[in-house]
Amino acid sequence: MSGTRGKLLTIQQHIIERQKLHHPDASGEFSWLLSGITLATKVIADHVRRAGLHDVLGSADQINVQGEEVQKLDLIANETIMACLGYRGNVGIMVSEEDDKPTIIQELNGAAKYIVLFDPLDGSSNIDVNVSIGTIFSILHRVEGVDSSKVMDHILQPGYKQIAAGYVVYGSSTVMAYTTGDGVHMFTLDPSIGAYCLSHESVRMPETGKTYSVNEAYRSQFPQGIQEYLEWAKSEEAAYSLRYIGSLVADFHRTLLRGGVFLYPPTTKTPGGKLRLLYEANPMAMLAEQAGGAASDGKMRILDKVPTALHERTPLIIGSRSEVDRVLSYL
Ligand code: P6P
């Protein structure tokens, strides 16, 4: 474990320690909420690690060896998060990529302060070929002074209102990155003790990075400026590398650690972009900025966008600040 010089710090301890430092008046209910997320992602990680087995056993006639109905892994992930988070007592509303409508756990008053928005298993089409996938989450506080019945008013807040954001990447190891507004911290799941242990504290995204990450198959559908940027990146002068995994969490995790830029621009088929604003772009944008990076939709800062719909999509250009600025200079 690098960077902690032997200190074994679990995510629970880290959250409480940081809250004492930065939010001494915090009631600890926030760490209680985050511990619901860590519990859910440990269960999901276990399912992900065995997914291939499920697929093989269940693929014969859709009934697995235990006689259970084989469910899609992302539905299992969705139900797991609902079960682990929904009954923490301080969550009022949950918004999932899997569900058309918000799930009202309880009225947004009294103890129920938080709204949790998440993509339970992003990139799940990659699971069959053992490519990294992930869980993404964003946490909002209810809007004080707005009636609890105005559910969408509490949900459709701009990204800069997030009080926390994070992801878990189920890759060669299971890593959770989270921020509550005072830096980005990463934890690696140690399966032998079932705990997320601190592996990178106060992560800083490298200022530059000669890697661009985009699905070049759509190149002819991108705006002219993006096409010109891609020409430059491939020129001898720039000599950038292309890395594209096709899972946002994995592509972003690499960008956060190594620098560079990830792009999902508008295309003629998806003029509003493909990625979702509330529970993909916003949490990643908060993490990027907290690590010194930047995130834009090509016209404005992602975190300033005022959402108008639950599953609204957005173009996304995210990564090292100077790399994002370079892409924007072509637009
Ligand atoms: P494309 C996965 O399906 C996903 O939602 C993101 O995780 C990923 O970045 C993107 O879509 C990949 O999309 O069009 O390149 O397959």
mmCIF file of C-alpha atoms and ligand atoms in Angstrom:
data_model
loop_
_atom_site.group_PDB
_atom_site.id
_atom_site.type_symbol
_atom_site.label_atom_id
_atom_site.label_comp_id
_atom_site.label_asym_id
_atom_site.label_seq_id
_atom_site.Cartn_x
_atom_site.Cartn_y
_atom_site.Cartn_z
ATOM 1 C CA MET A 1 0.000 0.000 0.000
ATOM 2 C CA SER A 2 1.750 3.159 -1.164
ATOM 3 C CA GLY A 3 1.625 6.552 0.439
ATOM 4 C CA THR A 4 0.369 5.629 3.886
ATOM 5 C CA ARG A 5 3.703 4.364 5.323
ATOM 6 C CA GLY A 6 2.107 1.422 7.095
ATOM 7 C CA LYS A 7 -0.902 3.372 8.411
ATOM 8 C CA LEU A 8 -3.921 1.145 7.826
ATOM 9 C CA LEU A 9 -6.770 3.625 7.424
ATOM 10 C CA THR A 10 -10.209 2.423 6.380
ATOM 11 C CA ILE A 11 -12.589 4.702 4.528
ATOM 12 C CA GLN A 12 -14.845 4.959 7.583
ATOM 13 C CA GLN A 13 -11.952 6.129 9.751
ATOM 14 C CA HIS A 14 -10.787 8.505 7.007
ATOM 15 C CA ILE A 15 -14.202 10.138 6.632
ATOM 16 C CA ILE A 16 -14.554 10.613 10.375
ATOM 17 C CA GLU A 17 -10.983 11.922 10.676
ATOM 18 C CA ARG A 18 -11.467 14.438 7.836
ATOM 19 C CA GLN A 19 -14.840 15.493 9.186
ATOM 20 C CA LYS A 20 -13.255 16.223 12.584
ATOM 21 C CA LEU A 21 -10.655 18.345 10.774
ATOM 22 C CA HIS A 22 -12.862 20.174 8.311
ATOM 23 C CA HIS A 23 -16.425 19.864 9.613
ATOM 24 C CA PRO A 24 -16.136 19.528 13.404
ATOM 25 C CA ASP A 25 -19.842 20.261 13.783
ATOM 26 C CA ALA A 26 -20.728 17.380 11.434
ATOM 27 C CA SER A 27 -23.121 14.988 13.065
ATOM 28 C CA GLY A 28 -21.425 11.896 11.589
ATOM 29 C CA GLU A 29 -24.618 11.075 9.713
ATOM 30 C CA PHE A 30 -22.741 11.820 6.504
ATOM 31 C CA SER A 31 -20.149 9.138 7.213
ATOM 32 C CA TRP A 32 -23.089 6.848 8.064
ATOM 33 C CA LEU A 33 -24.490 7.567 4.575
ATOM 34 C CA LEU A 34 -21.139 6.953 2.842
ATOM 35 C CA SER A 35 -20.726 3.694 4.739
ATOM 36 C CA GLY A 36 -23.965 2.545 3.072
ATOM 37 C CA ILE A 37 -22.302 3.146 -0.282
ATOM 38 C CA THR A 38 -19.131 1.271 0.660
ATOM 39 C CA LEU A 39 -21.225 -1.677 1.886
ATOM 40 C CA ALA A 40 -23.241 -1.756 -1.362
ATOM 41 C CA THR A 41 -20.139 -1.632 -3.560
ATOM 42 C CA LYS A 42 -18.502 -4.498 -1.638
ATOM 43 C CA VAL A 43 -21.563 -6.637 -2.420
ATOM 44 C CA ILE A 44 -21.508 -5.507 -6.057
ATOM 45 C CA ALA A 45 -17.758 -6.198 -6.327
ATOM 46 C CA ASP A 46 -18.408 -9.749 -5.145
ATOM 47 C CA HIS A 47 -21.087 -10.241 -7.830
ATOM 48 C CA VAL A 48 -18.895 -8.668 -10.521
ATOM 49 C CA ARG A 49 -16.009 -10.985 -9.662
ATOM 50 C CA ARG A 50 -18.305 -13.992 -10.171
ATOM 51 C CA ALA A 51 -20.338 -12.609 -13.109
ATOM 52 C CA GLY A 52 -18.660 -14.849 -15.667
ATOM 53 C CA LEU A 53 -19.677 -17.859 -13.599
ATOM 54 C CA HIS A 54 -23.276 -16.608 -13.355
ATOM 55 C CA ASP A 55 -23.378 -16.074 -17.111
ATOM 56 C CA VAL A 56 -22.109 -19.560 -17.811
ATOM 57 C CA LEU A 57 -24.409 -21.234 -15.271
ATOM 58 C CA GLY A 58 -27.439 -19.116 -16.054
ATOM 59 C CA SER A 59 -27.073 -18.841 -19.814
ATOM 60 C CA ALA A 60 -28.443 -22.428 -20.510
ATOM 61 C CA ASP A 61 -32.090 -21.659 -19.788
ATOM 62 C CA GLN A 62 -32.024 -18.480 -17.785
ATOM 63 C CA ILE A 63 -32.321 -20.418 -14.508
ATOM 64 C CA ASN A 64 -29.083 -20.860 -12.594
ATOM 65 C CA VAL A 65 -27.955 -23.881 -10.647
ATOM 66 C CA GLN A 66 -29.661 -22.600 -7.448
ATOM 67 C CA GLY A 67 -32.925 -22.384 -9.332
ATOM 68 C CA GLU A 68 -32.841 -18.569 -9.134
ATOM 69 C CA GLU A 69 -34.047 -16.355 -11.906
ATOM 70 C CA VAL A 70 -30.815 -15.027 -13.468
ATOM 71 C CA GLN A 71 -30.938 -11.247 -13.191
ATOM 72 C CA LYS A 72 -28.912 -8.779 -15.167
ATOM 73 C CA LEU A 73 -25.945 -7.659 -13.093
ATOM 74 C CA ASP A 74 -26.843 -4.018 -13.263
ATOM 75 C CA LEU A 75 -30.278 -4.752 -11.833
ATOM 76 C CA ILE A 76 -28.602 -6.649 -9.001
ATOM 77 C CA ALA A 77 -26.333 -3.636 -8.455
ATOM 78 C CA ASN A 78 -29.332 -1.317 -8.476
ATOM 79 C CA GLU A 79 -31.213 -3.369 -5.895
ATOM 80 C CA THR A 80 -28.101 -3.668 -3.739
ATOM 81 C CA ILE A 81 -27.621 0.100 -3.559
ATOM 82 C CA MET A 82 -31.320 0.627 -2.864
ATOM 83 C CA ALA A 83 -31.170 -1.940 -0.055
ATOM 84 C CA CYS A 84 -27.944 -0.617 1.518
ATOM 85 C CA LEU A 85 -28.704 3.105 1.203
ATOM 86 C CA GLY A 86 -32.444 3.399 1.238
ATOM 87 C CA TYR A 87 -32.834 2.591 4.920
ATOM 88 C CA ARG A 88 -30.009 4.629 6.413
ATOM 89 C CA GLY A 89 -32.603 6.997 7.816
ATOM 90 C CA ASN A 90 -31.121 10.148 6.306
ATOM 91 C CA VAL A 91 -31.817 9.504 2.603
ATOM 92 C CA GLY A 92 -35.035 10.985 1.252
ATOM 93 C CA ILE A 93 -34.764 10.381 -2.501
ATOM 94 C CA MET A 94 -32.751 8.023 -4.707
ATOM 95 C CA VAL A 95 -32.218 8.524 -8.437
ATOM 96 C CA SER A 96 -30.863 5.608 -10.449
ATOM 97 C CA GLU A 97 -29.841 5.303 -14.087
ATOM 98 C CA GLU A 98 -31.890 2.088 -14.049
ATOM 99 C CA ASP A 99 -35.162 3.685 -12.946
ATOM 100 C CA ASP A 100 -37.322 6.066 -14.978
ATOM 101 C CA LYS A 101 -38.552 7.863 -11.893
ATOM 102 C CA PRO A 102 -36.958 8.885 -8.581
ATOM 103 C CA THR A 103 -37.516 6.538 -5.616
ATOM 104 C CA ILE A 104 -39.003 8.422 -2.684
ATOM 105 C CA ILE A 105 -37.708 6.698 0.443
ATOM 106 C CA GLN A 106 -39.250 9.216 2.800
ATOM 107 C CA GLU A 107 -40.357 12.814 2.840
ATOM 108 C CA LEU A 108 -37.442 15.244 2.567
ATOM 109 C CA ASN A 109 -37.764 16.753 6.010
ATOM 110 C CA GLY A 110 -36.396 16.145 9.479
ATOM 111 C CA ALA A 111 -33.701 13.483 9.345
ATOM 112 C CA ALA A 112 -34.098 12.828 5.613
ATOM 113 C CA LYS A 113 -31.703 15.414 4.242
ATOM 114 C CA TYR A 114 -29.924 13.672 1.365
ATOM 115 C CA ILE A 115 -30.604 12.801 -2.241
ATOM 116 C CA VAL A 116 -28.413 10.037 -3.694
ATOM 117 C CA LEU A 117 -28.030 9.800 -7.476
ATOM 118 C CA PHE A 118 -26.169 6.894 -9.014
ATOM 119 C CA ASP A 119 -25.311 4.743 -11.975
ATOM 120 C CA PRO A 120 -25.263 1.336 -10.294
ATOM 121 C CA LEU A 121 -23.111 -0.382 -12.874
ATOM 122 C CA ASP A 122 -21.747 1.769 -15.658
ATOM 123 C CA GLY A 123 -20.370 -0.043 -18.673
ATOM 124 C CA SER A 124 -22.075 -3.315 -17.747
ATOM 125 C CA SER A 125 -22.058 -4.399 -21.414
ATOM 126 C CA ASN A 126 -18.312 -4.860 -20.871
ATOM 127 C CA ILE A 127 -18.765 -7.403 -18.097
ATOM 128 C CA ASP A 128 -19.079 -10.298 -20.578
ATOM 129 C CA VAL A 129 -15.574 -9.586 -21.853
ATOM 130 C CA ASN A 130 -14.078 -8.931 -18.425
ATOM 131 C CA VAL A 131 -13.423 -5.225 -19.020
ATOM 132 C CA SER A 132 -13.413 -2.873 -16.002
ATOM 133 C CA ILE A 133 -16.792 -1.375 -15.071
ATOM 134 C CA GLY A 134 -17.902 0.876 -12.251
ATOM 135 C CA THR A 135 -20.457 2.403 -9.892
ATOM 136 C CA ILE A 136 -20.819 6.197 -9.856
ATOM 137 C CA PHE A 137 -22.568 8.232 -7.142
ATOM 138 C CA SER A 138 -23.455 11.841 -6.420
ATOM 139 C CA ILE A 139 -24.924 13.229 -3.202
ATOM 140 C CA LEU A 140 -27.061 16.358 -2.878
ATOM 141 C CA HIS A 141 -28.549 17.999 0.176
ATOM 142 C CA ARG A 142 -32.242 18.892 0.019
ATOM 143 C CA VAL A 143 -32.899 22.529 -0.909
ATOM 144 C CA GLU A 144 -33.766 24.320 2.319
ATOM 145 C CA GLY A 145 -36.976 26.295 2.130
ATOM 146 C CA VAL A 146 -38.376 24.280 -0.779
ATOM 147 C CA ASP A 147 -41.413 22.185 0.031
ATOM 148 C CA SER A 148 -40.547 18.479 0.253
ATOM 149 C CA SER A 149 -43.323 17.727 -2.274
ATOM 150 C CA LYS A 150 -41.388 19.589 -4.977
ATOM 151 C CA VAL A 151 -39.245 16.505 -5.572
ATOM 152 C CA MET A 152 -37.746 17.598 -8.886
ATOM 153 C CA ASP A 153 -36.729 21.000 -7.447
ATOM 154 C CA HIS A 154 -34.628 19.111 -4.899
ATOM 155 C CA ILE A 155 -33.119 16.818 -7.546
ATOM 156 C CA LEU A 156 -32.434 19.187 -10.462
ATOM 157 C CA GLN A 157 -29.667 21.135 -8.736
ATOM 158 C CA PRO A 158 -26.511 22.229 -10.594
ATOM 159 C CA GLY A 159 -23.426 20.086 -10.017
ATOM 160 C CA TYR A 160 -21.624 22.677 -7.889
ATOM 161 C CA LYS A 161 -24.271 21.967 -5.215
ATOM 162 C CA GLN A 162 -23.072 18.378 -4.778
ATOM 163 C CA ILE A 163 -21.849 17.718 -1.250
ATOM 164 C CA ALA A 164 -20.060 14.519 -2.256
ATOM 165 C CA ALA A 165 -19.263 12.441 -5.317
ATOM 166 C CA GLY A 166 -17.347 9.304 -6.105
ATOM 167 C CA TYR A 167 -17.005 6.072 -7.998
ATOM 168 C CA VAL A 168 -15.875 2.499 -7.543
ATOM 169 C CA VAL A 169 -13.932 0.913 -10.401
ATOM 170 C CA TYR A 170 -14.133 -2.894 -10.484
ATOM 171 C CA GLY A 171 -10.830 -3.471 -12.234
ATOM 172 C CA SER A 172 -7.699 -5.489 -11.490
ATOM 173 C CA SER A 173 -8.474 -4.323 -7.966
ATOM 174 C CA THR A 174 -11.585 -2.637 -6.572
ATOM 175 C CA VAL A 175 -10.848 1.042 -5.954
ATOM 176 C CA MET A 176 -13.157 3.685 -4.512
ATOM 177 C CA ALA A 177 -12.480 7.386 -5.122
ATOM 178 C CA TYR A 178 -14.533 9.985 -3.292
ATOM 179 C CA THR A 179 -14.576 13.671 -2.477
ATOM 180 C CA THR A 180 -16.619 15.721 -0.015
ATOM 181 C CA GLY A 181 -15.113 18.968 -1.268
ATOM 182 C CA ASP A 182 -11.728 18.765 0.439
ATOM 183 C CA GLY A 183 -9.710 16.770 -2.045
ATOM 184 C CA VAL A 184 -9.999 13.374 -3.731
ATOM 185 C CA HIS A 185 -9.047 10.266 -1.802
ATOM 186 C CA MET A 186 -8.757 6.681 -3.046
ATOM 187 C CA PHE A 187 -9.207 3.409 -1.229
ATOM 188 C CA THR A 188 -8.443 -0.119 -2.382
ATOM 189 C CA LEU A 189 -10.701 -2.944 -1.257
ATOM 190 C CA ASP A 190 -8.709 -5.530 0.681
ATOM 191 C CA PRO A 191 -10.817 -8.676 0.182
ATOM 192 C CA SER A 192 -8.964 -10.490 2.966
ATOM 193 C CA ILE A 193 -10.434 -8.101 5.555
ATOM 194 C CA GLY A 194 -13.405 -6.788 3.530
ATOM 195 C CA ALA A 195 -12.374 -3.171 4.068
ATOM 196 C CA TYR A 196 -11.530 -0.254 1.778
ATOM 197 C CA CYS A 197 -8.064 0.913 2.851
ATOM 198 C CA LEU A 198 -6.501 4.270 2.002
ATOM 199 C CA SER A 199 -4.241 3.979 -1.030
ATOM 200 C CA HIS A 200 -4.005 7.543 -2.427
ATOM 201 C CA GLU A 201 -4.688 10.617 -0.250
ATOM 202 C CA SER A 202 -5.334 14.063 -1.806
ATOM 203 C CA VAL A 203 -4.974 12.886 -5.407
ATOM 204 C CA ARG A 204 -3.803 15.587 -7.851
ATOM 205 C CA MET A 205 -4.524 15.172 -11.550
ATOM 206 C CA PRO A 206 -1.296 15.817 -13.556
ATOM 207 C CA GLU A 207 -1.337 19.296 -15.151
ATOM 208 C CA THR A 208 -0.771 17.782 -18.602
ATOM 209 C CA GLY A 209 -1.015 14.355 -20.168
ATOM 210 C CA LYS A 210 -0.331 13.298 -23.743
ATOM 211 C CA THR A 211 -3.286 10.896 -23.824
ATOM 212 C CA TYR A 212 -6.670 11.527 -25.378
ATOM 213 C CA SER A 213 -9.598 9.182 -24.815
ATOM 214 C CA VAL A 214 -12.453 9.161 -27.332
ATOM 215 C CA ASN A 215 -14.398 6.712 -29.495
ATOM 216 C CA GLU A 216 -12.881 7.650 -32.845
ATOM 217 C CA ALA A 217 -15.474 5.545 -34.701
ATOM 218 C CA TYR A 218 -17.779 8.571 -34.443
ATOM 219 C CA ARG A 219 -15.125 11.044 -35.628
ATOM 220 C CA SER A 220 -17.003 12.104 -38.758
ATOM 221 C CA GLN A 221 -20.056 12.914 -36.578
ATOM 222 C CA PHE A 222 -18.131 15.190 -34.174
ATOM 223 C CA PRO A 223 -18.231 19.005 -34.399
ATOM 224 C CA GLN A 224 -15.576 20.406 -36.774
ATOM 225 C CA GLY A 225 -13.485 21.786 -33.903
ATOM 226 C CA ILE A 226 -13.233 18.374 -32.255
ATOM 227 C CA GLN A 227 -12.168 16.819 -35.549
ATOM 228 C CA GLU A 228 -9.454 19.476 -35.881
ATOM 229 C CA TYR A 229 -8.299 18.802 -32.299
ATOM 230 C CA LEU A 230 -8.047 15.072 -33.078
ATOM 231 C CA GLU A 231 -5.986 15.841 -36.212
ATOM 232 C CA TRP A 232 -3.606 17.902 -34.048
ATOM 233 C CA ALA A 233 -3.375 15.194 -31.341
ATOM 234 C CA LYS A 234 -2.346 12.655 -33.983
ATOM 235 C CA SER A 235 0.176 14.941 -35.635
ATOM 236 C CA GLU A 236 3.912 14.284 -35.299
ATOM 237 C CA GLU A 237 4.214 17.569 -33.417
ATOM 238 C CA ALA A 238 1.767 16.453 -30.669
ATOM 239 C CA ALA A 239 2.322 12.664 -30.793
ATOM 240 C CA TYR A 240 -0.423 11.900 -28.272
ATOM 241 C CA SER A 241 -1.544 8.333 -27.430
ATOM 242 C CA LEU A 242 -5.127 7.172 -27.718
ATOM 243 C CA ARG A 243 -6.521 5.114 -24.817
ATOM 244 C CA TYR A 244 -10.224 4.174 -24.860
ATOM 245 C CA ILE A 245 -11.671 1.415 -22.664
ATOM 246 C CA GLY A 246 -15.346 2.173 -23.273
ATOM 247 C CA SER A 247 -16.174 2.327 -19.559
ATOM 248 C CA LEU A 248 -16.407 5.923 -18.291
ATOM 249 C CA VAL A 249 -15.226 4.972 -14.804
ATOM 250 C CA ALA A 250 -12.116 3.179 -16.086
ATOM 251 C CA ASP A 251 -11.263 5.891 -18.645
ATOM 252 C CA PHE A 252 -11.743 8.600 -16.043
ATOM 253 C CA HIS A 253 -9.776 6.722 -13.354
ATOM 254 C CA ARG A 254 -6.783 6.522 -15.696
ATOM 255 C CA THR A 255 -7.146 10.201 -16.629
ATOM 256 C CA LEU A 256 -7.346 11.204 -12.951
ATOM 257 C CA LEU A 257 -4.128 9.353 -12.130
ATOM 258 C CA ARG A 258 -2.101 9.843 -15.329
ATOM 259 C CA GLY A 259 -3.520 13.077 -16.788
ATOM 260 C CA GLY A 260 -4.815 13.624 -20.320
ATOM 261 C CA VAL A 261 -8.348 14.256 -21.568
ATOM 262 C CA PHE A 262 -11.490 12.160 -22.017
ATOM 263 C CA LEU A 263 -14.033 13.310 -24.562
ATOM 264 C CA TYR A 264 -17.559 12.252 -25.333
ATOM 265 C CA PRO A 265 -18.553 15.043 -27.743
ATOM 266 C CA PRO A 266 -21.966 15.575 -29.349
ATOM 267 C CA THR A 267 -22.492 13.429 -32.466
ATOM 268 C CA THR A 268 -25.084 13.711 -35.220
ATOM 269 C CA LYS A 269 -26.809 10.692 -33.619
ATOM 270 C CA THR A 270 -26.536 12.064 -30.038
ATOM 271 C CA PRO A 271 -26.452 15.876 -30.468
ATOM 272 C CA GLY A 272 -26.858 16.302 -26.699
ATOM 273 C CA GLY A 273 -24.063 13.860 -25.932
ATOM 274 C CA LYS A 274 -24.448 10.313 -24.594
ATOM 275 C CA LEU A 275 -23.372 10.561 -20.957
ATOM 276 C CA ARG A 276 -25.838 11.508 -18.239
ATOM 277 C CA LEU A 277 -25.437 14.830 -16.457
ATOM 278 C CA LEU A 278 -26.802 14.064 -12.987
ATOM 279 C CA TYR A 279 -25.067 10.795 -12.132
ATOM 280 C CA GLU A 280 -22.153 10.531 -14.574
ATOM 281 C CA ALA A 281 -20.812 13.929 -15.680
ATOM 282 C CA ASN A 282 -21.536 15.860 -12.451
ATOM 283 C CA PRO A 283 -19.820 13.457 -10.020
ATOM 284 C CA MET A 284 -16.831 13.036 -12.344
ATOM 285 C CA ALA A 285 -16.634 16.808 -12.820
ATOM 286 C CA MET A 286 -16.576 17.372 -9.032
ATOM 287 C CA LEU A 287 -13.788 14.805 -8.662
ATOM 288 C CA ALA A 288 -11.838 16.296 -11.602
ATOM 289 C CA GLU A 289 -12.001 19.845 -10.199
ATOM 290 C CA GLN A 290 -11.195 18.688 -6.659
ATOM 291 C CA ALA A 291 -8.047 17.058 -8.090
ATOM 292 C CA GLY A 292 -7.075 20.248 -9.998
ATOM 293 C CA GLY A 293 -8.587 19.254 -13.353
ATOM 294 C CA ALA A 294 -11.527 20.613 -15.359
ATOM 295 C CA ALA A 295 -14.790 19.455 -16.955
ATOM 296 C CA SER A 296 -16.789 21.171 -19.690
ATOM 297 C CA ASP A 297 -19.623 20.360 -22.083
ATOM 298 C CA GLY A 298 -17.758 22.293 -24.788
ATOM 299 C CA LYS A 299 -19.597 25.514 -24.022
ATOM 300 C CA MET A 300 -19.691 25.760 -20.217
ATOM 301 C CA ARG A 301 -18.399 24.266 -16.989
ATOM 302 C CA ILE A 302 -20.258 21.012 -16.297
ATOM 303 C CA LEU A 303 -20.841 21.943 -12.637
ATOM 304 C CA ASP A 304 -22.641 25.160 -13.633
ATOM 305 C CA LYS A 305 -25.217 23.398 -15.822
ATOM 306 C CA VAL A 306 -28.750 23.603 -14.421
ATOM 307 C CA PRO A 307 -30.396 20.239 -15.136
ATOM 308 C CA THR A 308 -33.879 20.254 -16.681
ATOM 309 C CA ALA A 309 -34.575 16.510 -16.716
ATOM 310 C CA LEU A 310 -33.696 13.497 -14.588
ATOM 311 C CA HIS A 311 -31.847 11.526 -17.274
ATOM 312 C CA GLU A 312 -30.559 14.525 -19.191
ATOM 313 C CA ARG A 313 -27.486 13.841 -21.318
ATOM 314 C CA THR A 314 -24.498 16.114 -21.870
ATOM 315 C CA PRO A 315 -21.361 16.243 -23.971
ATOM 316 C CA LEU A 316 -18.283 15.806 -21.744
ATOM 317 C CA ILE A 317 -14.679 17.001 -22.054
ATOM 318 C CA ILE A 318 -12.858 16.191 -18.810
ATOM 319 C CA GLY A 319 -9.274 15.831 -17.623
ATOM 320 C CA SER A 320 -6.105 17.860 -17.012
ATOM 321 C CA ARG A 321 -6.979 21.549 -17.043
ATOM 322 C CA SER A 322 -4.500 22.453 -19.791
ATOM 323 C CA GLU A 323 -5.659 19.517 -21.933
ATOM 324 C CA VAL A 324 -9.321 20.488 -21.545
ATOM 325 C CA ASP A 325 -8.436 24.106 -22.348
ATOM 326 C CA ARG A 326 -6.623 22.957 -25.469
ATOM 327 C CA VAL A 327 -9.693 21.072 -26.726
ATOM 328 C CA LEU A 328 -11.897 24.091 -25.962
ATOM 329 C CA SER A 329 -9.519 26.327 -27.944
ATOM 330 C CA TYR A 330 -10.570 24.387 -31.057
ATOM 331 C CA LEU A 331 -14.289 24.930 -30.398
HETATM 332 P P1 P6P B 1 -19.503 4.210 -26.704
HETATM 333 C C1 P6P B 1 -20.856 2.657 -21.243
HETATM 334 O O1 P6P B 1 -21.910 2.112 -22.010
HETATM 335 C C2 P6P B 1 -20.974 4.171 -21.295
HETATM 336 O O2 P6P B 1 -22.176 4.593 -20.745
HETATM 337 C C3 P6P B 1 -19.788 4.814 -20.585
HETATM 338 O O3 P6P B 1 -19.344 4.077 -19.506
HETATM 339 C C4 P6P B 1 -18.741 4.899 -21.688
HETATM 340 O O4 P6P B 1 -17.828 5.963 -21.499
HETATM 341 C C5 P6P B 1 -19.589 5.134 -22.927
HETATM 342 O O5 P6P B 1 -20.895 4.614 -22.645
HETATM 343 C C6 P6P B 1 -19.037 4.402 -24.122
HETATM 344 O O6 P6P B 1 -19.863 4.734 -25.211
HETATM 345 O O7 P6P B 1 -20.489 4.930 -27.576
HETATM 346 O O8 P6P B 1 -18.077 4.637 -26.979
HETATM 347 O O9 P6P B 1 -19.665 2.712 -26.654
#
